[in-house]
Amino acid sequence: MTIRIDYTNMLAGAVAGGVSATDWEAAQRDFAGVHGAVQALRATGALGFLDLPGNAALHAQSTAFAAGAPLCKHDWNALSGAERGGWPRLHVLDNVDPGTIAALLARLDLQRALFLVTSKSGGTAETMAQYLIVRGQLNARFGDGARDHLVFVTDPKNGALRDIARQEGVPALDIPPNVGGRFSVLTPVGVLPAALLGVDTAALLAGAADMAARCDTATLRDNPGAVFGVLQWLADTTLGRGVHVLMPYSDPLRDIAAWFVQLWAESLGKHRAAGDPGVGPTPLASHGATDQHSQVQLFMEGTPNKTISFIQLGEHPVDVPIPALHQDVP
């Protein structure tokens, strides 16, 4: 299924206070130069994430490990073992809250657990703290066999995790040096756990390659990624709308909003120059229909400093009919 973007309601011709036709036409004329600058930067190797969909060797690291792992694969944590066909659950420790860590370790069967330790630098404080806690329990239970329950995803040459991998023979997969951590989802950071869960990672990367090709044109109207980015930039710089809300109404897309926030905020937040009063708009994740009954009221009646982008699935995997009951109740 192809991603489509409908930006009608970002333009002044459709809504009051939208991007003017003059600004939109000027952006289309100027975009070829911007696209050329991005391509020149890409040629230096500085934008390694753009080449990930076609990196077959990196993809093979994940699929080869997943094929040989002493685990089965599939589905999600809410299903029973029988419903999952024996494939593993995935737990993500993305915080250092001691209660969460202790509760997870208390209910895991360490004999059947595999821990993926992920750090681009190989020394992220939060990741290493979690690793040391887990490693202590694995050592106590399995001794030298602890390494059989670990795999590292880190820099190919440098960092503490890479050093430990070399010294102890722990399997270690690569995050390319020219790919920033926040852009690493199509490296083993994301592809390895996906492969372990039975996701068709070749199809996943093919979809990414297709979208990358669509975004590799200097014609703004034909470049969906650029259309979104340019309109948000114009909304910020010409309309004073510096809060950009991404609002999925489909539950499988909720994490996309969180990922958008990280990519947008962390990228812009790294580039403030001395004396610069600010570096760009602020992203915000909002979830329909939950936040429709909380935040949206403020979006509509509060300060007009926001844009809202709704995202949804083109087709849902199931249809749940609503019965025609209580017809006598007005």
Tab-separated table of C-alpha atoms in Angstrom:
chain	number	residue	atom	x	y	z
A	1	MET	CA	0.000	0.000	0.000
A	2	THR	CA	1.367	3.398	-0.995
A	3	ILE	CA	1.598	6.275	1.467
A	4	ARG	CA	-0.507	9.224	0.344
A	5	ILE	CA	-0.424	12.764	1.714
A	6	ASP	CA	-3.385	15.128	1.400
A	7	TYR	CA	-2.229	18.647	2.229
A	8	THR	CA	-5.323	20.490	0.988
A	9	ASN	CA	-6.154	21.912	4.397
A	10	MET	CA	-2.671	23.370	4.846
A	11	LEU	CA	-3.260	25.883	2.042
A	12	ALA	CA	-4.964	29.256	2.272
A	13	GLY	CA	-7.332	28.391	-0.550
A	14	ALA	CA	-8.977	25.764	1.656
A	15	VAL	CA	-8.725	27.181	5.186
A	16	ALA	CA	-8.362	30.584	6.766
A	17	GLY	CA	-4.813	31.191	7.919
A	18	GLY	CA	-3.249	28.553	5.679
A	19	VAL	CA	-0.027	28.773	3.678
A	20	SER	CA	-0.445	31.409	0.974
A	21	ALA	CA	-0.335	30.531	-2.710
A	22	THR	CA	2.591	32.932	-3.123
A	23	ASP	CA	4.683	31.217	-0.449
A	24	TRP	CA	3.805	27.748	-1.715
A	25	GLU	CA	4.722	28.609	-5.297
A	26	ALA	CA	8.007	30.179	-4.163
A	27	ALA	CA	8.830	27.046	-2.172
A	28	GLN	CA	8.267	24.892	-5.232
A	29	ARG	CA	10.643	27.046	-7.270
A	30	ASP	CA	13.315	26.992	-4.563
A	31	PHE	CA	13.068	23.317	-3.673
A	32	ALA	CA	15.306	22.035	-6.462
A	33	GLY	CA	18.233	23.896	-4.905
A	34	VAL	CA	17.457	22.483	-1.470
A	35	HIS	CA	17.196	18.975	-2.902
A	36	GLY	CA	20.539	19.421	-4.629
A	37	ALA	CA	22.171	20.469	-1.371
A	38	VAL	CA	20.806	17.363	0.354
A	39	GLN	CA	22.110	15.149	-2.444
A	40	ALA	CA	25.542	16.768	-2.222
A	41	LEU	CA	25.602	16.128	1.523
A	42	ARG	CA	24.471	12.554	0.941
A	43	ALA	CA	27.361	12.026	-1.472
A	44	THR	CA	29.807	12.781	1.348
A	45	GLY	CA	28.397	9.870	3.377
A	46	ALA	CA	26.972	12.157	6.057
A	47	LEU	CA	23.398	10.934	5.553
A	48	GLY	CA	23.962	7.207	5.842
A	49	PHE	CA	20.380	6.492	6.864
A	50	LEU	CA	19.218	7.275	3.315
A	51	ASP	CA	21.133	4.251	2.023
A	52	LEU	CA	19.886	1.737	4.598
A	53	PRO	CA	16.992	0.277	2.549
A	54	GLY	CA	19.461	-1.004	-0.043
A	55	ASN	CA	22.174	-2.220	2.339
A	56	ALA	CA	21.844	-5.965	1.757
A	57	ALA	CA	24.932	-6.876	3.792
A	58	LEU	CA	23.629	-5.094	6.879
A	59	HIS	CA	20.212	-6.709	6.457
A	60	ALA	CA	21.876	-10.118	6.218
A	61	GLN	CA	23.446	-9.676	9.667
A	62	SER	CA	19.986	-9.585	11.236
A	63	THR	CA	18.365	-12.329	9.187
A	64	ALA	CA	21.318	-14.684	9.624
A	65	PHE	CA	21.295	-14.263	13.387
A	66	ALA	CA	17.510	-14.609	13.592
A	67	ALA	CA	17.582	-17.801	11.513
A	68	GLY	CA	20.076	-19.389	13.883
A	69	ALA	CA	18.715	-18.042	17.151
A	70	PRO	CA	17.363	-20.596	19.650
A	71	LEU	CA	13.991	-18.873	19.482
A	72	CYS	CA	10.823	-19.063	17.484
A	73	LYS	CA	9.112	-16.002	16.151
A	74	HIS	CA	5.811	-14.153	15.650
A	75	ASP	CA	3.077	-11.882	16.860
A	76	TRP	CA	2.807	-9.836	20.053
A	77	ASN	CA	2.884	-10.128	23.815
A	78	ALA	CA	-0.839	-10.343	24.509
A	79	LEU	CA	-1.211	-13.702	22.761
A	80	SER	CA	-0.684	-17.016	24.498
A	81	GLY	CA	2.253	-19.190	23.580
A	82	ALA	CA	-0.031	-21.430	21.527
A	83	GLU	CA	-1.550	-18.471	19.708
A	84	ARG	CA	1.919	-17.129	18.973
A	85	GLY	CA	2.975	-20.491	17.598
A	86	GLY	CA	5.836	-20.509	20.074
A	87	TRP	CA	7.341	-17.280	18.802
A	88	PRO	CA	8.751	-14.908	21.435
A	89	ARG	CA	7.349	-11.943	23.202
A	90	LEU	CA	9.245	-8.669	22.903
A	91	HIS	CA	9.847	-6.469	25.951
A	92	VAL	CA	11.512	-3.079	25.522
A	93	LEU	CA	13.233	-1.529	28.533
A	94	ASP	CA	13.464	2.077	27.380
A	95	ASN	CA	13.790	3.590	30.848
A	96	VAL	CA	15.797	2.952	34.004
A	97	ASP	CA	12.877	2.828	36.421
A	98	PRO	CA	13.953	0.182	38.963
A	99	GLY	CA	10.407	-1.032	39.530
A	100	THR	CA	9.879	-1.758	35.837
A	101	ILE	CA	13.221	-3.516	35.468
A	102	ALA	CA	12.748	-5.624	38.589
A	103	ALA	CA	9.197	-6.609	37.634
A	104	LEU	CA	10.245	-7.726	34.155
A	105	LEU	CA	13.231	-9.745	35.349
A	106	ALA	CA	11.077	-11.380	38.022
A	107	ARG	CA	8.660	-12.787	35.467
A	108	LEU	CA	11.105	-13.718	32.698
A	109	ASP	CA	12.315	-17.283	32.284
A	110	LEU	CA	16.036	-16.540	31.912
A	111	GLN	CA	16.647	-19.977	30.419
A	112	ARG	CA	14.514	-18.992	27.407
A	113	ALA	CA	15.386	-15.282	27.256
A	114	LEU	CA	17.603	-13.438	24.797
A	115	PHE	CA	18.689	-9.896	25.661
A	116	LEU	CA	19.429	-7.426	22.866
A	117	VAL	CA	21.708	-4.701	24.218
A	118	THR	CA	21.599	-1.686	21.913
A	119	SER	CA	23.828	1.390	22.078
A	120	LYS	CA	25.294	3.288	19.126
A	121	SER	CA	28.255	4.494	21.193
A	122	GLY	CA	28.563	1.261	23.115
A	123	GLY	CA	28.555	3.142	26.389
A	124	THR	CA	25.165	4.843	26.845
A	125	ALA	CA	24.749	5.183	30.616
A	126	GLU	CA	21.157	3.956	30.811
A	127	THR	CA	21.796	1.011	28.502
A	128	MET	CA	24.953	-0.030	30.328
A	129	ALA	CA	23.205	0.178	33.708
A	130	GLN	CA	20.498	-2.180	32.456
A	131	TYR	CA	23.088	-4.464	30.866
A	132	LEU	CA	25.066	-4.761	34.107
A	133	ILE	CA	21.909	-5.641	36.051
A	134	VAL	CA	20.933	-8.304	33.531
A	135	ARG	CA	24.487	-9.596	33.164
A	136	GLY	CA	24.764	-10.029	36.903
A	137	GLN	CA	21.696	-12.265	36.942
A	138	LEU	CA	22.834	-14.198	33.874
A	139	ASN	CA	26.294	-14.776	35.357
A	140	ALA	CA	24.799	-16.009	38.612
A	141	ARG	CA	22.518	-18.428	36.772
A	142	PHE	CA	24.625	-19.615	33.835
A	143	GLY	CA	28.257	-18.704	34.492
A	144	ASP	CA	30.188	-18.708	31.210
A	145	GLY	CA	26.954	-19.590	29.422
A	146	ALA	CA	25.644	-16.080	30.046
A	147	ARG	CA	26.945	-15.002	26.635
A	148	ASP	CA	24.461	-17.378	24.973
A	149	HIS	CA	21.654	-15.125	26.171
A	150	LEU	CA	23.114	-11.877	24.810
A	151	VAL	CA	23.532	-10.071	21.532
A	152	PHE	CA	24.922	-6.558	21.181
A	153	VAL	CA	23.957	-3.984	18.555
A	154	THR	CA	26.590	-1.264	18.489
A	155	ASP	CA	29.386	0.503	16.623
A	156	PRO	CA	31.362	-1.915	14.414
A	157	LYS	CA	34.732	-1.009	15.942
A	158	ASN	CA	34.546	1.183	19.032
A	159	GLY	CA	32.924	1.357	22.449
A	160	ALA	CA	32.577	-0.751	25.575
A	161	LEU	CA	30.046	-3.169	24.097
A	162	ARG	CA	32.270	-3.899	21.120
A	163	ASP	CA	35.231	-4.479	23.459
A	164	ILE	CA	33.205	-6.900	25.589
A	165	ALA	CA	31.999	-8.699	22.468
A	166	ARG	CA	35.574	-9.225	21.287
A	167	GLN	CA	36.808	-10.377	24.680
A	168	GLU	CA	33.957	-12.761	25.467
A	169	GLY	CA	32.624	-13.863	22.099
A	170	VAL	CA	29.226	-12.228	22.498
A	171	PRO	CA	27.512	-11.882	19.093
A	172	ALA	CA	27.545	-8.235	17.986
A	173	LEU	CA	25.773	-6.641	15.032
A	174	ASP	CA	26.699	-3.304	13.495
A	175	ILE	CA	25.217	0.170	13.523
A	176	PRO	CA	27.028	1.978	10.674
A	177	PRO	CA	29.146	4.881	11.969
A	178	ASN	CA	27.455	7.341	9.600
A	179	VAL	CA	23.951	6.519	10.860
A	180	GLY	CA	22.776	8.441	13.914
A	181	GLY	CA	21.016	6.472	16.609
A	182	ARG	CA	17.659	8.133	16.032
A	183	PHE	CA	17.836	7.177	12.336
A	184	SER	CA	18.899	3.576	12.947
A	185	VAL	CA	15.565	1.748	12.788
A	186	LEU	CA	16.502	0.078	9.469
A	187	THR	CA	19.798	-1.197	10.883
A	188	PRO	CA	19.930	-4.221	13.231
A	189	VAL	CA	18.562	-1.856	15.908
A	190	GLY	CA	15.104	-2.393	14.445
A	191	VAL	CA	15.558	-5.119	11.857
A	192	LEU	CA	16.969	-7.746	14.249
A	193	PRO	CA	14.046	-7.714	16.714
A	194	ALA	CA	11.653	-7.577	13.772
A	195	ALA	CA	13.298	-10.652	12.238
A	196	LEU	CA	13.158	-12.505	15.559
A	197	LEU	CA	9.412	-11.820	15.683
A	198	GLY	CA	8.862	-13.183	12.200
A	199	VAL	CA	8.392	-9.892	10.356
A	200	ASP	CA	9.146	-10.093	6.632
A	201	THR	CA	12.111	-7.751	6.857
A	202	ALA	CA	12.863	-7.993	3.136
A	203	ALA	CA	9.389	-6.635	2.416
A	204	LEU	CA	9.863	-3.996	5.108
A	205	LEU	CA	13.060	-2.754	3.496
A	206	ALA	CA	11.500	-2.938	0.031
A	207	GLY	CA	8.779	-0.600	1.253
A	208	ALA	CA	11.397	1.747	2.657
A	209	ALA	CA	13.281	1.658	-0.644
A	210	ASP	CA	10.108	2.509	-2.536
A	211	MET	CA	9.433	5.506	-0.303
A	212	ALA	CA	13.059	6.623	-0.539
A	213	ALA	CA	12.761	6.589	-4.330
A	214	ARG	CA	9.574	8.665	-4.187
A	215	CYS	CA	11.374	11.206	-2.019
A	216	ASP	CA	14.370	11.383	-4.341
A	217	THR	CA	12.914	13.910	-6.774
A	218	ALA	CA	13.610	17.622	-7.031
A	219	THR	CA	9.974	18.301	-7.992
A	220	LEU	CA	8.363	19.319	-4.726
A	221	ARG	CA	4.786	18.307	-5.579
A	222	ASP	CA	5.949	14.758	-6.381
A	223	ASN	CA	8.031	14.361	-3.219
A	224	PRO	CA	5.741	13.403	-0.298
A	225	GLY	CA	8.400	13.748	2.392
A	226	ALA	CA	9.409	17.171	1.145
A	227	VAL	CA	5.799	18.330	0.839
A	228	PHE	CA	5.224	17.559	4.504
A	229	GLY	CA	8.497	19.122	5.632
A	230	VAL	CA	8.209	22.275	3.529
A	231	LEU	CA	4.620	22.948	4.580
A	232	GLN	CA	5.516	22.543	8.251
A	233	TRP	CA	8.485	24.893	7.761
A	234	LEU	CA	6.284	27.487	6.062
A	235	ALA	CA	3.676	27.178	8.802
A	236	ASP	CA	6.364	27.876	11.387
A	237	THR	CA	8.229	30.668	9.612
A	238	THR	CA	5.378	32.511	7.884
A	239	LEU	CA	2.308	31.760	9.999
A	240	GLY	CA	3.721	31.503	13.525
A	241	ARG	CA	2.469	27.927	13.837
A	242	GLY	CA	5.454	26.391	15.574
A	243	VAL	CA	3.785	23.410	17.276
A	244	HIS	CA	3.380	20.464	14.922
A	245	VAL	CA	0.964	17.782	16.085
A	246	LEU	CA	0.981	14.286	14.579
A	247	MET	CA	-2.288	12.538	15.434
A	248	PRO	CA	-2.862	8.899	14.435
A	249	TYR	CA	-6.357	7.465	14.738
A	250	SER	CA	-5.156	3.891	14.164
A	251	ASP	CA	-3.672	2.076	17.150
A	252	PRO	CA	-0.855	0.410	15.132
A	253	LEU	CA	0.359	3.905	14.202
A	254	ARG	CA	0.585	5.299	17.733
A	255	ASP	CA	4.309	4.621	18.003
A	256	ILE	CA	4.879	6.388	14.677
A	257	ALA	CA	3.870	9.612	16.422
A	258	ALA	CA	6.413	9.030	19.192
A	259	TRP	CA	9.093	8.262	16.598
A	260	PHE	CA	8.219	11.444	14.702
A	261	VAL	CA	8.645	13.453	17.900
A	262	GLN	CA	12.094	11.969	18.524
A	263	LEU	CA	13.324	12.429	14.956
A	264	TRP	CA	12.074	16.003	14.694
A	265	ALA	CA	12.959	17.252	18.169
A	266	GLU	CA	16.321	15.554	18.600
A	267	SER	CA	17.494	16.544	15.134
A	268	LEU	CA	16.565	20.215	15.498
A	269	GLY	CA	17.686	20.317	19.105
A	270	LYS	CA	21.247	19.469	18.115
A	271	HIS	CA	21.740	22.492	15.870
A	272	ARG	CA	21.255	25.618	17.940
A	273	ALA	CA	23.956	28.172	17.170
A	274	ALA	CA	25.388	30.581	19.731
A	275	GLY	CA	23.031	33.508	20.150
A	276	ASP	CA	20.222	31.830	18.200
A	277	PRO	CA	16.924	32.354	20.047
A	278	GLY	CA	15.527	29.041	18.799
A	279	VAL	CA	16.047	26.271	16.305
A	280	GLY	CA	12.629	25.396	14.962
A	281	PRO	CA	9.154	24.077	15.679
A	282	THR	CA	8.157	21.707	18.462
A	283	PRO	CA	6.631	18.295	17.608
A	284	LEU	CA	3.791	16.861	19.676
A	285	ALA	CA	2.247	13.385	19.622
A	286	SER	CA	-1.506	13.163	20.069
A	287	HIS	CA	-3.687	10.072	19.772
A	288	GLY	CA	-7.221	9.835	18.452
A	289	ALA	CA	-9.749	9.265	19.723
A	290	THR	CA	-8.232	9.497	23.232
A	291	ASP	CA	-6.902	13.028	22.880
A	292	GLN	CA	-9.841	14.140	20.772
A	293	HIS	CA	-11.671	14.597	24.053
A	294	SER	CA	-8.831	16.402	25.815
A	295	GLN	CA	-6.159	18.115	23.748
A	296	VAL	CA	-8.240	18.824	20.645
A	297	GLN	CA	-10.483	21.215	22.547
A	298	LEU	CA	-7.414	23.293	23.358
A	299	PHE	CA	-6.085	22.931	19.818
A	300	MET	CA	-9.329	24.398	18.494
A	301	GLU	CA	-9.906	27.135	21.068
A	302	GLY	CA	-6.387	27.905	22.285
A	303	THR	CA	-3.583	29.919	20.721
A	304	PRO	CA	-3.570	29.383	16.913
A	305	ASN	CA	0.071	28.294	16.847
A	306	LYS	CA	-0.310	24.670	15.732
A	307	THR	CA	-0.650	22.458	12.695
A	308	ILE	CA	-2.263	19.039	13.030
A	309	SER	CA	-1.484	16.133	10.721
A	310	PHE	CA	-3.837	13.162	10.941
A	311	ILE	CA	-2.542	9.741	9.922
A	312	GLN	CA	-4.537	6.576	9.384
A	313	LEU	CA	-4.371	3.164	7.768
A	314	GLY	CA	-5.655	3.009	4.220
A	315	GLU	CA	-7.375	-0.277	5.016
A	316	HIS	CA	-7.980	-1.938	8.367
A	317	PRO	CA	-7.255	-5.676	8.572
A	318	VAL	CA	-10.738	-6.325	9.992
A	319	ASP	CA	-14.154	-4.690	9.902
A	320	VAL	CA	-16.257	-4.662	13.077
A	321	PRO	CA	-19.913	-3.888	12.247
A	322	ILE	CA	-21.953	-1.835	14.711
A	323	PRO	CA	-25.282	-3.621	15.370
A	324	ALA	CA	-28.494	-1.660	14.816
A	325	LEU	CA	-29.720	-2.010	18.414
A	326	HIS	CA	-31.908	0.229	20.604
A	327	GLN	CA	-33.629	1.758	17.598
A	328	ASP	CA	-36.424	3.008	19.861
A	329	VAL	CA	-34.026	5.151	21.908
A	330	PRO	CA	-33.676	8.689	20.467
